[in-house]
Amino acid sequence: MRQIDPDVVAAFPITPQTELMHKFAEHVADGDVKSEFVLVESEHSAMSASVGAAAAGARAMTATSANGLALMWEIVYIAASCRLPIVMPVINRALSGPINIHCDHSDTMGCRDSGWIQLYSESAQEVYDNILQAIRIAEHPDVLLPAMVTFDGFIISHTAEVLDALEDGEAREWVGTWTPNYSLLNTDDPVTYGPLDLQDYYFEHKRQQIEGMNHAPRVIKEIGEAYGKLSGRSYGLIEAYRTDDAERIIVALGSTCGTSKVVVDELRDEGEAVGLLKIRAFRPFDEEAVAAALSGAKAVGILDRSVSFGAPGGPVHKEVKSALYGGGKTPPVVDFIYGLGGRDINREHIRGVFEELKPVADAGRTPDQNIRYVGLRG
Amino acid sequence: MPGVKQLAGREEMMAPGHRACAGCLPMTAIRQILLTAGKDTVCGCATGCVEVVTSIYPYTAWRTPFIHNAFENSAATISGAEAAYQSLRRQGKVDKDIKFIAFGGDGGTYDIGLQSLSGAMERGHNMLYVCYDNEAYMNTGIQRSGGTPKGTATSTTPVGKVRPGKQEYAKALTDIMIAHNIPYVGQATAGYPKDLSDKVEKALTIEGPAFMNVLAPCTRGWRYPMEESMEIARLAVDTCFWPLYEVENGVFRVTRKPKEKKPVAEWLKKQGRFRHLFKEENKHIIDDIQSQVDENWDWLLKREEMTRSEAS
Ligand SMILES: Cc1ncc(C[n+]2csc(CCOP(=O)(O)OP(=O)(O)O)c2C)c(N)n1
């Protein structure tokens, strides 16, 4: 964020987002950035002020976690419907209640239908890379939608990692300057943002918003490739890790992908045909690529770090399953709910998941008990 | 300060053809305010009657830039726009002088938006917040708000067998804003346009946050014939129910002292929402309201006396 040097940053503290906010405050205090730093009285106002700032033509950013995101919820939708390219890191944390400050994905999954682009990050490096790309994706004229870059609370937010950063000048050139089509500050050509939109136009406006999201997969790919040229690290919507000839594949988001890659390598060394499908962009969701990566598998295990109460499985499970539907060969799918409220997931757990997928692969059909829990007592 | 005639000659920033009711004083107030503020003003409005009648897509009645975000965040939204202005101006990307006004109804201000208003004022944004106070949630069908006077019949405080309208007094919003120690707080009404305009001019000239509470009668909600709006607004002032005053850097100044203070019943009896108060069994409520009006008025005069600046 220091390198991006946004025009306006509005923020309100919540653990584990605080670390990021303190760092940025230091940059403001040291004069490293020229951002107007608005220390609002709530997250609701943080998102509201971001909307006001972005509508006034500023590059606006904020950051939050869990309850903070929940308090923003109403305005999260409004930001997207006003087509304001706000970029927001969300440091994933379990939603209350009971209150819990540790990581799961229930917060960002709760606004998966809000019209924001959602990029999940595996490591601190990816957080950095994703934020720099998110600016360009959100501001792309074919997209014009806000973007959240999510990363796992404490697991990524509070651990030290080696980071390969761009030079300041490179980063500045990469994000470029932002010139919006419409600004509230242009009093010679006044515009009205956020009008009342009734039965006669609302639907068409939603359709346009959908269109923006429909362009996002192409733009994410293009920008991921361009970023690769600059940094040596390319990105797509998904990352298929050793899936080509894999019989058992697990699907995951966020930091668990790193642990899973280690396990996949270990099992591969032991001669087992396993792989990982990492979902980087959960919104937009690349249905085709997901189906293509999974259709050769004999069993698929989904790692869901949030619940969808009363639904047949967690959000990732449902999404992946619907991607597989109608695509010819549909492998059996088992959902593994894990890590709620920061419950640890380690290599043994992931090995266990692959183990549980063995009989499923052998049977060749989805078992009766297709929602399971990892690392849960009792 | 421009006179009424001068204002009348200025370019209208609120286009005719909006969908407000005839006799809508919130819209009159906003028109007057925009005449004073002029074209280089960014306006925001909370969800409510004004937003709904002025911005039905694909039309807009705003000739200034305008943003509606949600019900409770007009102040936060405009503080974001103002922050953007500060930032872009510092970077040399904007060079005009631009003013910022956030509007909200009493519901969006006394109640759900109080937090965001308080935050924006405390942070010191260079903006004016205007509460157009029609004393109820009119947009959703005349429900009580924290600004609804005691005794009022609304759709959520109807007159029933055991409850004769709203039980509580209105929240002292203007006092709450004074307690924020911001450079300018004013209380005005669309019924006295010159007074309103002078205050707006001051509020927009002073550096830092300013707040104005503007009484704006609603013909539908207050239940009176639409042509009586101005008269009813003035009666609220002349009965001292709604004193006109301002507080500039802590110094109080009452901007209109009625020659003869009329009984508040004169104001109440013009409005259908208070009709039940004139029944024998409810007369004590009018007495209560009168004694509160008296107390507030005396206290206001005292505060003016106490804070009178040495210079004047
Ligand atoms: C969060 C939220 N709650 C409720 C509403 C419904 N709502 C819209 S306008 C309104 C009342 C507005 O009243 P007020 O602020 O007094 O303005 P008026 O309509 O009287 O001009 C309400 C309750 C809403 N839009 N958003």
Coordinates of N, CA, C and O in Angstrom, one line a residue, chain B residues 105-192:
Chain B
G105 N -32.2 13.5 6.5 CA -33.5 13.8 7.2 C -33.3 13.7 8.7 O -32.2 13.3 9.2
D106 N -34.3 13.9 9.5 CA -34.2 13.7 10.9 C -33.9 12.3 11.3 O -33.1 12.0 12.2
G107 N -34.5 11.3 10.6 CA -34.2 9.9 10.8 C -32.8 9.6 10.6 O -32.1 9.0 11.4
G108 N -32.3 10.0 9.4 CA -30.9 9.8 9.0 C -29.9 10.5 9.8 O -28.7 10.3 9.7
T109 N -30.4 11.4 10.7 CA -29.4 12.3 11.4 C -29.6 12.0 13.0 O -28.6 11.7 13.6
Y110 N -30.8 12.2 13.5 CA -30.9 12.0 14.9 C -30.7 10.6 15.3 O -30.3 10.3 16.5
D111 N -31.1 9.7 14.4 CA -31.1 8.2 14.8 C -29.9 7.5 14.1 O -28.8 7.5 14.6
I112 N -30.2 6.8 13.0 CA -29.3 5.9 12.4 C -28.0 6.5 11.9 O -26.9 5.8 12.0
G113 N -28.0 7.8 11.6 CA -26.8 8.4 11.1 C -26.0 9.2 12.1 O -25.0 9.8 11.8
L114 N -26.4 9.1 13.3 CA -25.8 10.0 14.4 C -24.3 9.7 14.5 O -23.5 10.6 14.7
Q115 N -24.0 8.4 14.5 CA -22.6 8.0 14.7 C -21.7 8.5 13.5 O -20.7 9.1 13.8
S116 N -22.2 8.4 12.3 CA -21.3 8.8 11.2 C -21.2 10.3 11.2 O -20.2 10.9 10.8
L117 N -22.3 11.0 11.6 CA -22.3 12.4 11.7 C -21.3 12.9 12.7 O -20.4 13.7 12.5
S118 N -21.4 12.2 13.9 CA -20.5 12.6 15.0 C -19.0 12.4 14.6 O -18.2 13.2 14.9
G119 N -18.8 11.2 13.9 CA -17.4 10.9 13.5 C -16.9 12.0 12.5 O -15.8 12.5 12.7
A120 N -17.7 12.3 11.6 CA -17.3 13.3 10.5 C -17.0 14.7 11.2 O -16.0 15.3 10.8
M121 N -17.8 15.1 12.1 CA -17.6 16.4 12.8 C -16.3 16.3 13.6 O -15.5 17.3 13.6
E122 N -16.2 15.3 14.3 CA -15.0 15.1 15.2 C -13.7 15.1 14.5 O -12.7 15.7 14.9
R123 N -13.8 14.5 13.3 CA -12.5 14.5 12.5 C -12.2 15.8 11.8 O -11.1 16.0 11.3
G124 N -13.1 16.7 11.8 CA -12.8 18.1 11.3 C -12.8 18.2 9.9 O -12.1 19.1 9.3
H125 N -13.6 17.5 9.1 CA -13.7 17.7 7.7 C -14.3 19.1 7.4 O -15.1 19.6 8.1
N126 N -13.8 19.6 6.3 CA -14.3 21.0 5.9 C -15.6 20.8 5.1 O -15.6 20.7 3.9
M127 N -16.7 20.6 5.9 CA -18.0 20.3 5.3 C -19.1 20.8 6.1 O -18.9 21.1 7.3
L128 N -20.2 21.0 5.5 CA -21.5 21.4 6.2 C -22.4 20.2 6.2 O -22.7 19.6 5.1
Y129 N -22.9 19.9 7.3 CA -24.0 18.8 7.4 C -25.3 19.5 7.7 O -25.4 20.3 8.7
V130 N -26.3 19.3 6.9 CA -27.6 19.9 7.1 C -28.6 18.8 7.4 O -28.8 17.9 6.6
C131 N -29.2 18.9 8.5 CA -30.3 18.0 8.8 C -31.6 18.8 8.4 O -31.9 19.8 9.0
Y132 N -32.3 18.2 7.4 CA -33.6 18.8 7.1 C -34.6 18.1 8.0 O -34.9 16.9 7.9
D133 N -35.1 18.8 9.0 CA -35.9 18.1 10.1 C -37.4 18.3 9.9 O -38.0 19.3 10.1
N134 N -38.0 17.2 9.3 CA -39.4 17.2 9.2 C -40.1 16.3 10.3 O -41.2 16.0 10.2
E135 N -39.3 16.0 11.3 CA -39.7 15.4 12.5 C -40.4 14.1 12.4 O -41.1 13.7 13.3
A136 N -40.0 13.3 11.4 CA -40.4 11.9 11.4 C -39.8 11.2 10.1 O -39.2 11.9 9.3
Y137 N -39.9 9.9 10.1 CA -39.4 9.2 8.9 C -40.6 9.3 7.9 O -41.5 8.5 7.9
M138 N -40.5 10.3 7.0 CA -41.6 10.5 6.1 C -41.6 9.5 4.9 O -42.6 9.1 4.5
N139 N -40.4 9.2 4.5 CA -40.3 8.4 3.3 C -40.9 7.0 3.4 O -41.4 6.5 2.4
T140 N -40.8 6.5 4.6 CA -41.3 5.2 4.8 C -42.7 5.1 5.4 O -43.2 4.1 5.8
G141 N -43.4 6.3 5.5 CA -44.7 6.3 5.9 C -45.0 6.9 7.3 O -45.9 6.5 8.0
I142 N -44.2 8.0 7.6 CA -44.5 8.8 8.8 C -44.4 8.0 10.1 O -45.3 7.9 10.9
Q143 N -43.2 7.4 10.3 CA -42.9 6.8 11.6 C -42.2 7.7 12.5 O -41.5 8.6 12.0
R144 N -42.3 7.5 13.8 CA -41.6 8.4 14.7 C -40.1 8.3 14.6 O -39.5 7.3 14.2
S145 N -39.4 9.4 14.8 CA -37.9 9.4 14.9 C -37.5 10.0 16.2 O -38.4 10.4 17.0
G146 N -36.2 10.0 16.5 CA -35.7 10.6 17.7 C -36.0 12.1 17.7 O -35.8 12.8 18.7
G147 N -36.4 12.7 16.5 CA -36.6 14.1 16.5 C -38.1 14.4 16.5 O -38.5 15.6 16.4
T148 N -38.9 13.4 16.6 CA -40.4 13.7 16.7 C -40.8 14.3 18.0 O -40.4 13.7 19.1
P149 N -41.5 15.4 18.0 CA -41.9 16.0 19.3 C -42.8 15.1 20.1 O -43.5 14.2 19.6
K150 N -42.8 15.3 21.4 CA -43.7 14.6 22.3 C -45.1 14.9 21.9 O -45.5 16.0 21.5
G151 N -46.0 13.9 22.0 CA -47.4 14.0 21.8 C -47.8 13.8 20.3 O -49.0 13.8 20.0
T152 N -46.8 13.7 19.4 CA -47.1 13.6 18.0 C -47.7 12.2 17.7 O -47.3 11.2 18.1
A153 N -48.8 12.3 16.8 CA -49.3 11.1 16.3 C -48.6 10.7 15.0 O -48.5 11.5 14.1
T154 N -47.9 9.5 15.0 CA -47.3 9.0 13.8 C -47.8 7.6 13.6 O -48.5 7.1 14.4
S155 N -47.3 7.0 12.5 CA -47.8 5.6 12.2 C -47.3 4.6 13.2 O -47.8 3.5 13.3
T156 N -46.2 4.9 13.9 CA -45.7 4.0 14.9 C -46.0 4.5 16.3 O -45.8 3.7 17.3
T157 N -46.5 5.7 16.4 CA -47.0 6.2 17.7 C -48.4 6.8 17.5 O -48.6 7.9 17.7
P158 N -49.3 5.9 17.1 CA -50.7 6.4 16.8 C -51.4 6.7 18.1 O -50.9 6.3 19.2
V159 N -52.4 7.4 17.9 CA -53.3 7.7 19.1 C -54.2 6.5 19.4 O -55.0 6.2 18.5
G160 N -54.0 5.9 20.5 CA -54.8 4.8 20.8 C -55.5 5.0 22.2 O -55.6 6.1 22.7
K161 N -56.1 3.9 22.7 CA -56.9 4.0 23.9 C -56.0 4.4 25.1 O -56.5 5.0 26.0
V162 N -54.8 3.9 25.1 CA -54.0 4.2 26.3 C -52.8 5.1 26.0 O -52.1 5.6 26.9
R163 N -52.4 5.2 24.7 CA -51.3 6.1 24.4 C -51.7 7.2 23.4 O -52.0 6.9 22.3
P164 N -51.6 8.4 23.9 CA -51.9 9.5 23.0 C -50.7 10.0 22.2 O -50.2 11.1 22.4
G165 N -50.2 9.2 21.3 CA -49.1 9.7 20.5 C -47.8 9.4 21.1 O -47.7 8.6 22.0
K166 N -46.7 10.1 20.6 CA -45.3 9.8 21.1 C -45.2 10.2 22.5 O -45.6 11.3 22.9
Q167 N -44.5 9.3 23.3 CA -44.4 9.6 24.7 C -43.2 10.5 25.1 O -43.1 11.1 26.1
E168 N -42.2 10.4 24.2 CA -40.9 11.1 24.6 C -40.7 12.4 23.9 O -41.2 12.6 22.8
Y169 N -39.9 13.3 24.5 CA -39.5 14.5 23.9 C -38.5 14.2 22.8 O -37.9 13.2 22.8
A170 N -38.3 15.2 21.9 CA -37.3 15.0 20.8 C -35.9 15.1 21.5 O -35.7 15.8 22.4
K171 N -35.1 14.4 20.8 CA -33.6 14.4 21.2 C -33.1 15.8 20.9 O -33.4 16.4 19.9
A172 N -32.2 16.3 21.8 CA -31.7 17.6 21.6 C -30.5 17.6 20.7 O -29.3 17.8 21.1
L173 N -30.8 17.4 19.4 CA -29.7 17.1 18.4 C -28.7 18.3 18.3 O -27.5 18.2 18.3
T174 N -29.3 19.5 18.2 CA -28.5 20.7 18.0 C -27.5 20.8 19.2 O -26.3 21.1 19.0
D175 N -28.0 20.5 20.4 CA -27.1 20.6 21.6 C -26.0 19.5 21.5 O -24.9 19.7 21.9
I176 N -26.4 18.4 21.0 CA -25.4 17.3 20.8 C -24.3 17.8 19.9 O -23.1 17.6 20.1
M177 N -24.7 18.5 18.9 CA -23.7 19.0 17.9 C -22.9 20.1 18.5 O -21.7 20.2 18.3
I178 N -23.5 20.9 19.3 CA -22.8 22.0 20.0 C -21.7 21.4 20.9 O -20.6 21.9 20.9
A179 N -22.1 20.3 21.5 CA -21.1 19.6 22.4 C -19.9 19.0 21.7 O -18.9 18.7 22.3
H180 N -20.0 19.0 20.3 CA -18.8 18.5 19.6 C -17.8 19.6 19.4 O -16.7 19.4 18.9
N181 N -18.1 20.9 19.9 CA -17.2 22.0 19.8 C -16.7 22.2 18.4 O -15.5 22.5 18.2
I182 N -17.5 22.1 17.5 CA -17.1 22.4 16.1 C -17.3 23.9 15.9 O -18.0 24.6 16.7
P183 N -16.7 24.5 14.8 CA -16.7 25.9 14.7 C -18.0 26.6 14.5 O -18.3 27.7 14.9
Y184 N -19.0 25.8 13.9 CA -20.2 26.5 13.6 C -21.4 25.5 13.7 O -21.4 24.4 13.1
V185 N -22.4 25.9 14.5 CA -23.7 25.2 14.6 C -24.8 26.2 14.5 O -24.7 27.2 15.1
G186 N -25.7 25.9 13.6 CA -26.9 26.8 13.4 C -28.2 26.1 13.5 O -28.3 24.9 13.1
Q187 N -29.2 26.8 13.9 CA -30.5 26.2 13.8 C -31.4 27.2 13.0 O -31.3 28.4 13.3
A188 N -32.0 26.7 12.0 CA -32.7 27.6 11.1 C -34.0 26.9 10.6 O -34.4 25.8 11.0
T189 N -34.7 27.6 9.7 CA -35.9 27.0 9.1 C -36.1 27.5 7.7 O -35.7 28.7 7.4
A190 N -36.7 26.7 6.8 CA -37.0 27.2 5.5 C -38.0 28.4 5.5 O -38.2 29.1 4.6
G191 N -38.7 28.5 6.6 CA -39.7 29.5 6.8 C -39.1 30.9 6.9 O -39.8 31.9 6.6
Y192 N -37.9 31.0 7.2 CA -37.1 32.3 7.3 C -35.9 32.2 6.4 O -34.8 32.0 6.8

